[in-house]
Amino acid sequence: MSSNWVEVCAADDIDEEDVIRFDHEGRTFAVYRSPDDEYFATDGLCTHEHIHLADGLVMDDIIECPKHNGRFNYKTGQAKGAPVCVNLKTYPVKVEAGSVFIAIS
Amino acid sequence: MSHIVIVGAGECGARAAFALREKGFEGEITLIGAEPHLPYERPPLSKSGLAGAEPPKYVAGPERYEEAGITLLTGASVEAIDRPRKAVQLADGRTIDYDRLLLATGARPRVLQGVPDNAERIRMLRTHADALAIRGALAPGRKLAIIGGGFIGLELAATARKLGAEVVLIEGLPRVLCRGVPEEIAAVVAERHRQEGVEIVCDARIAALEAGDNGARILFADGASRLADLIIVGIGAVPNTELAEAAGLLVENGIAVDETLRTSDPDIYAAGDCCSFPLSHYGGRRVRLEAWRNAQEQGTLAAANLLGVAEPVASVPWFWSDQYELTLQIAGLADGAATTVRRDLTDGAFILFHLDGEGRLVAASGIGPGNAVARDIRLAEMLIAAGSRPDPTALSSPETKLKKLLAA
């Protein structure tokens, strides 16, 4: 499967242990920065009711949906129990020259 | 233990059934529900579920019950609990033995005295069938009268306006959302409804409702009256405790359970809207919550405790409401608050933090477009759970991240 690296933002635009929304060509993603300065990306909408995850709370490897508290491990995309049961798709992330890129397949 | 029976196939009962399997229970699970549907989510009924007249949003598809080995009995009413025999009796004559029983019987709409039975022009909303019936009566130009300015009434009003119906909302108290919602937030909600053309009538005294083939009428105590195509009564809910009462279980504003959700019978637990429980964050006061997340969390907790874990309820009450583009979220109970601190966010969103006399955060209420307040309310919930006494100045400043207060 081919991938396209797409620039998201400057690395410092995402706070530690936080998430931003990134829209690209009609798709929406959530891009995360962990407390130890690693970056991750997932689909941007909760698999329960398609709420923007970037409005949610990041804590301890978990993104929690702002509406119904569905939880996912943002590093693996794994759903962590009701009300969500479908995992998030994850995307490779790299930081180059101070910018964050995600690979959109 | 070989058989756990769950009475009530709503969010709470269904969540408990799946949680039993997730926690490793290998015995028989029977989930009994009175409605003909698979367990479904009720929050959409007054919102998108009503607007779209779609099928119910199921908690899980039928294949998941089969995969989990859960026997789901729909359209089945439980008539009695035979505690000495440890069995439930169904209306169709069947008897189902249990080793442990979970009552997740929920709540039903409070009835307005004097309302004629089965009047098609006067409805209440609790089930998918109710939502379909209401949806069928809403269209541009139709006149809808809603009695009750609580969440159900207001969410219905917003949805009905989206569908083009004319709406008058009638509340007996001096303002909408009188119970548990601060006046500043209720005022925002009321103003938004007025902008959308909803007429709000407060301090109303209703003498009677009348329904005919062509409409329904509200008669007020002062002699005035209102004609509508449909009247919806949304004046709160009462817990379904009849089975428990008849079985001799302790009932106190709901089926009374201890902090582990166990009733006065050690083999019977209760969870969700139907039960009252001691809330440790508020001095052990007994509360009953009608909230979606509470139903989920208590279903999961009950499953663990049915299996012998004996873990206490530790969550902070939390609920939300969507009306138009606004979302309101409340964490905690504000009625013991001594002071309130306001934090203004962007786009008109704001949060009120409620502190008790000792400076402890006891509740946070917020409103704004979309999910503007969600993250801070969630963090406030954690601060409440931690018994925090945050600096009021820090709370009032949007520059101060609540996550930092949590870490402090």
PDB file of C-alpha atoms in Angstrom, chain B residues 8-108:
ATOM      1  CA  GLY B   8     -34.208  -5.049  32.230  1.00  0.00           C
ATOM      2  CA  ALA B   9     -32.623  -4.975  28.785  1.00  0.00           C
ATOM      3  CA  GLY B  10     -31.740  -1.306  28.526  1.00  0.00           C
ATOM      4  CA  GLU B  11     -28.272   0.214  28.446  1.00  0.00           C
ATOM      5  CA  CYS B  12     -27.506  -0.876  31.994  1.00  0.00           C
ATOM      6  CA  GLY B  13     -28.695  -4.455  31.712  1.00  0.00           C
ATOM      7  CA  ALA B  14     -27.027  -5.026  28.354  1.00  0.00           C
ATOM      8  CA  ARG B  15     -23.754  -3.519  29.534  1.00  0.00           C
ATOM      9  CA  ALA B  16     -23.850  -5.741  32.615  1.00  0.00           C
ATOM     10  CA  ALA B  17     -24.409  -8.841  30.494  1.00  0.00           C
ATOM     11  CA  PHE B  18     -21.392  -8.153  28.280  1.00  0.00           C
ATOM     12  CA  ALA B  19     -19.278  -7.105  31.243  1.00  0.00           C
ATOM     13  CA  LEU B  20     -19.946 -10.452  32.933  1.00  0.00           C
ATOM     14  CA  ARG B  21     -18.349 -12.203  29.971  1.00  0.00           C
ATOM     15  CA  GLU B  22     -15.520  -9.686  29.752  1.00  0.00           C
ATOM     16  CA  LYS B  23     -14.776 -10.416  33.410  1.00  0.00           C
ATOM     17  CA  GLY B  24     -14.583 -14.129  32.735  1.00  0.00           C
ATOM     18  CA  PHE B  25     -17.955 -15.451  33.891  1.00  0.00           C
ATOM     19  CA  GLU B  26     -18.565 -18.731  32.102  1.00  0.00           C
ATOM     20  CA  GLY B  27     -22.016 -19.617  33.423  1.00  0.00           C
ATOM     21  CA  GLU B  28     -25.401 -18.933  31.905  1.00  0.00           C
ATOM     22  CA  ILE B  29     -26.549 -15.313  31.396  1.00  0.00           C
ATOM     23  CA  THR B  30     -30.170 -14.466  30.704  1.00  0.00           C
ATOM     24  CA  LEU B  31     -31.112 -10.897  29.847  1.00  0.00           C
ATOM     25  CA  ILE B  32     -34.839 -10.172  29.963  1.00  0.00           C
ATOM     26  CA  GLY B  33     -36.433  -7.110  28.356  1.00  0.00           C
ATOM     27  CA  ALA B  34     -40.053  -6.080  27.974  1.00  0.00           C
ATOM     28  CA  GLU B  35     -39.613  -4.248  24.667  1.00  0.00           C
ATOM     29  CA  PRO B  36     -39.504  -6.121  21.356  1.00  0.00           C
ATOM     30  CA  HIS B  37     -36.135  -4.608  20.345  1.00  0.00           C
ATOM     31  CA  LEU B  38     -32.580  -5.497  21.108  1.00  0.00           C
ATOM     32  CA  PRO B  39     -31.232  -3.213  23.854  1.00  0.00           C
ATOM     33  CA  TYR B  40     -30.803   0.266  22.437  1.00  0.00           C
ATOM     34  CA  GLU B  41     -29.480   3.674  23.429  1.00  0.00           C
ATOM     35  CA  ARG B  42     -32.135   6.045  24.717  1.00  0.00           C
ATOM     36  CA  PRO B  43     -30.356   9.433  24.491  1.00  0.00           C
ATOM     37  CA  PRO B  44     -30.987   9.749  20.715  1.00  0.00           C
ATOM     38  CA  LEU B  45     -34.752   9.370  21.180  1.00  0.00           C
ATOM     39  CA  SER B  46     -35.206  13.059  21.961  1.00  0.00           C
ATOM     40  CA  LYS B  47     -32.488  14.143  19.523  1.00  0.00           C
ATOM     41  CA  SER B  48     -31.271  12.594  16.259  1.00  0.00           C
ATOM     42  CA  GLY B  49     -33.256   9.401  16.815  1.00  0.00           C
ATOM     43  CA  LEU B  50     -36.461  11.375  16.808  1.00  0.00           C
ATOM     44  CA  ALA B  51     -35.461  13.694  13.997  1.00  0.00           C
ATOM     45  CA  GLY B  52     -34.479  10.921  11.655  1.00  0.00           C
ATOM     46  CA  ALA B  53     -37.126   8.346  12.557  1.00  0.00           C
ATOM     47  CA  GLU B  54     -34.354   5.798  12.223  1.00  0.00           C
ATOM     48  CA  PRO B  55     -34.216   2.326  13.739  1.00  0.00           C
ATOM     49  CA  PRO B  56     -32.995   2.301  17.346  1.00  0.00           C
ATOM     50  CA  LYS B  57     -29.268   2.651  17.875  1.00  0.00           C
ATOM     51  CA  TYR B  58     -28.524  -0.757  19.307  1.00  0.00           C
ATOM     52  CA  VAL B  59     -26.078  -1.224  22.150  1.00  0.00           C
ATOM     53  CA  ALA B  60     -24.784  -4.227  20.192  1.00  0.00           C
ATOM     54  CA  GLY B  61     -25.833  -6.192  17.136  1.00  0.00           C
ATOM     55  CA  PRO B  62     -27.618  -9.531  17.535  1.00  0.00           C
ATOM     56  CA  GLU B  63     -24.498 -11.480  16.623  1.00  0.00           C
ATOM     57  CA  ARG B  64     -22.652 -10.124  19.626  1.00  0.00           C
ATOM     58  CA  TYR B  65     -25.187 -11.600  22.055  1.00  0.00           C
ATOM     59  CA  GLU B  66     -24.817 -14.920  20.304  1.00  0.00           C
ATOM     60  CA  GLU B  67     -21.027 -14.727  20.331  1.00  0.00           C
ATOM     61  CA  ALA B  68     -21.061 -13.856  24.028  1.00  0.00           C
ATOM     62  CA  GLY B  69     -23.476 -16.657  24.855  1.00  0.00           C
ATOM     63  CA  ILE B  70     -26.077 -14.273  26.286  1.00  0.00           C
ATOM     64  CA  THR B  71     -29.659 -15.514  26.182  1.00  0.00           C
ATOM     65  CA  LEU B  72     -31.678 -12.419  25.298  1.00  0.00           C
ATOM     66  CA  LEU B  73     -35.400 -12.630  25.913  1.00  0.00           C
ATOM     67  CA  THR B  74     -37.187  -9.672  24.306  1.00  0.00           C
ATOM     68  CA  GLY B  75     -40.868  -8.899  24.678  1.00  0.00           C
ATOM     69  CA  ALA B  76     -40.775 -10.738  27.984  1.00  0.00           C
ATOM     70  CA  SER B  77     -42.240  -9.273  31.158  1.00  0.00           C
ATOM     71  CA  VAL B  78     -41.139 -10.397  34.575  1.00  0.00           C
ATOM     72  CA  GLU B  79     -44.137 -10.624  36.875  1.00  0.00           C
ATOM     73  CA  ALA B  80     -42.512 -11.624  40.145  1.00  0.00           C
ATOM     74  CA  ILE B  81     -39.323 -12.543  41.923  1.00  0.00           C
ATOM     75  CA  ASP B  82     -39.579 -15.724  43.976  1.00  0.00           C
ATOM     76  CA  ARG B  83     -36.765 -15.114  46.438  1.00  0.00           C
ATOM     77  CA  PRO B  84     -37.062 -18.337  48.444  1.00  0.00           C
ATOM     78  CA  ARG B  85     -36.833 -20.380  45.244  1.00  0.00           C
ATOM     79  CA  LYS B  86     -34.401 -17.906  43.606  1.00  0.00           C
ATOM     80  CA  ALA B  87     -36.390 -17.620  40.412  1.00  0.00           C
ATOM     81  CA  VAL B  88     -38.170 -15.018  38.317  1.00  0.00           C
ATOM     82  CA  GLN B  89     -41.619 -15.646  36.927  1.00  0.00           C
ATOM     83  CA  LEU B  90     -42.494 -14.354  33.460  1.00  0.00           C
ATOM     84  CA  ALA B  91     -45.900 -13.211  32.296  1.00  0.00           C
ATOM     85  CA  ASP B  92     -45.994 -16.059  29.777  1.00  0.00           C
ATOM     86  CA  GLY B  93     -45.768 -18.629  32.576  1.00  0.00           C
ATOM     87  CA  ARG B  94     -42.087 -19.427  32.327  1.00  0.00           C
ATOM     88  CA  THR B  95     -39.991 -19.591  35.462  1.00  0.00           C
ATOM     89  CA  ILE B  96     -36.252 -18.906  35.281  1.00  0.00           C
ATOM     90  CA  ASP B  97     -34.004 -19.893  38.186  1.00  0.00           C
ATOM     91  CA  TYR B  98     -31.067 -17.699  39.141  1.00  0.00           C
ATOM     92  CA  ASP B  99     -28.062 -17.913  41.371  1.00  0.00           C
ATOM     93  CA  ARG B 100     -27.723 -14.158  41.346  1.00  0.00           C
ATOM     94  CA  LEU B 101     -30.107 -11.562  39.990  1.00  0.00           C
ATOM     95  CA  LEU B 102     -29.534  -8.042  38.700  1.00  0.00           C
ATOM     96  CA  LEU B 103     -32.441  -5.636  38.557  1.00  0.00           C
ATOM     97  CA  ALA B 104     -31.852  -3.031  35.847  1.00  0.00           C
ATOM     98  CA  THR B 105     -35.492  -2.124  35.459  1.00  0.00           C
ATOM     99  CA  GLY B 106     -34.931   1.552  34.707  1.00  0.00           C
ATOM    100  CA  ALA B 107     -37.486   4.287  35.099  1.00  0.00           C
ATOM    101  CA  ARG B 108     -40.631   5.396  33.352  1.00  0.00           C
TER     102      ARG B 108
END
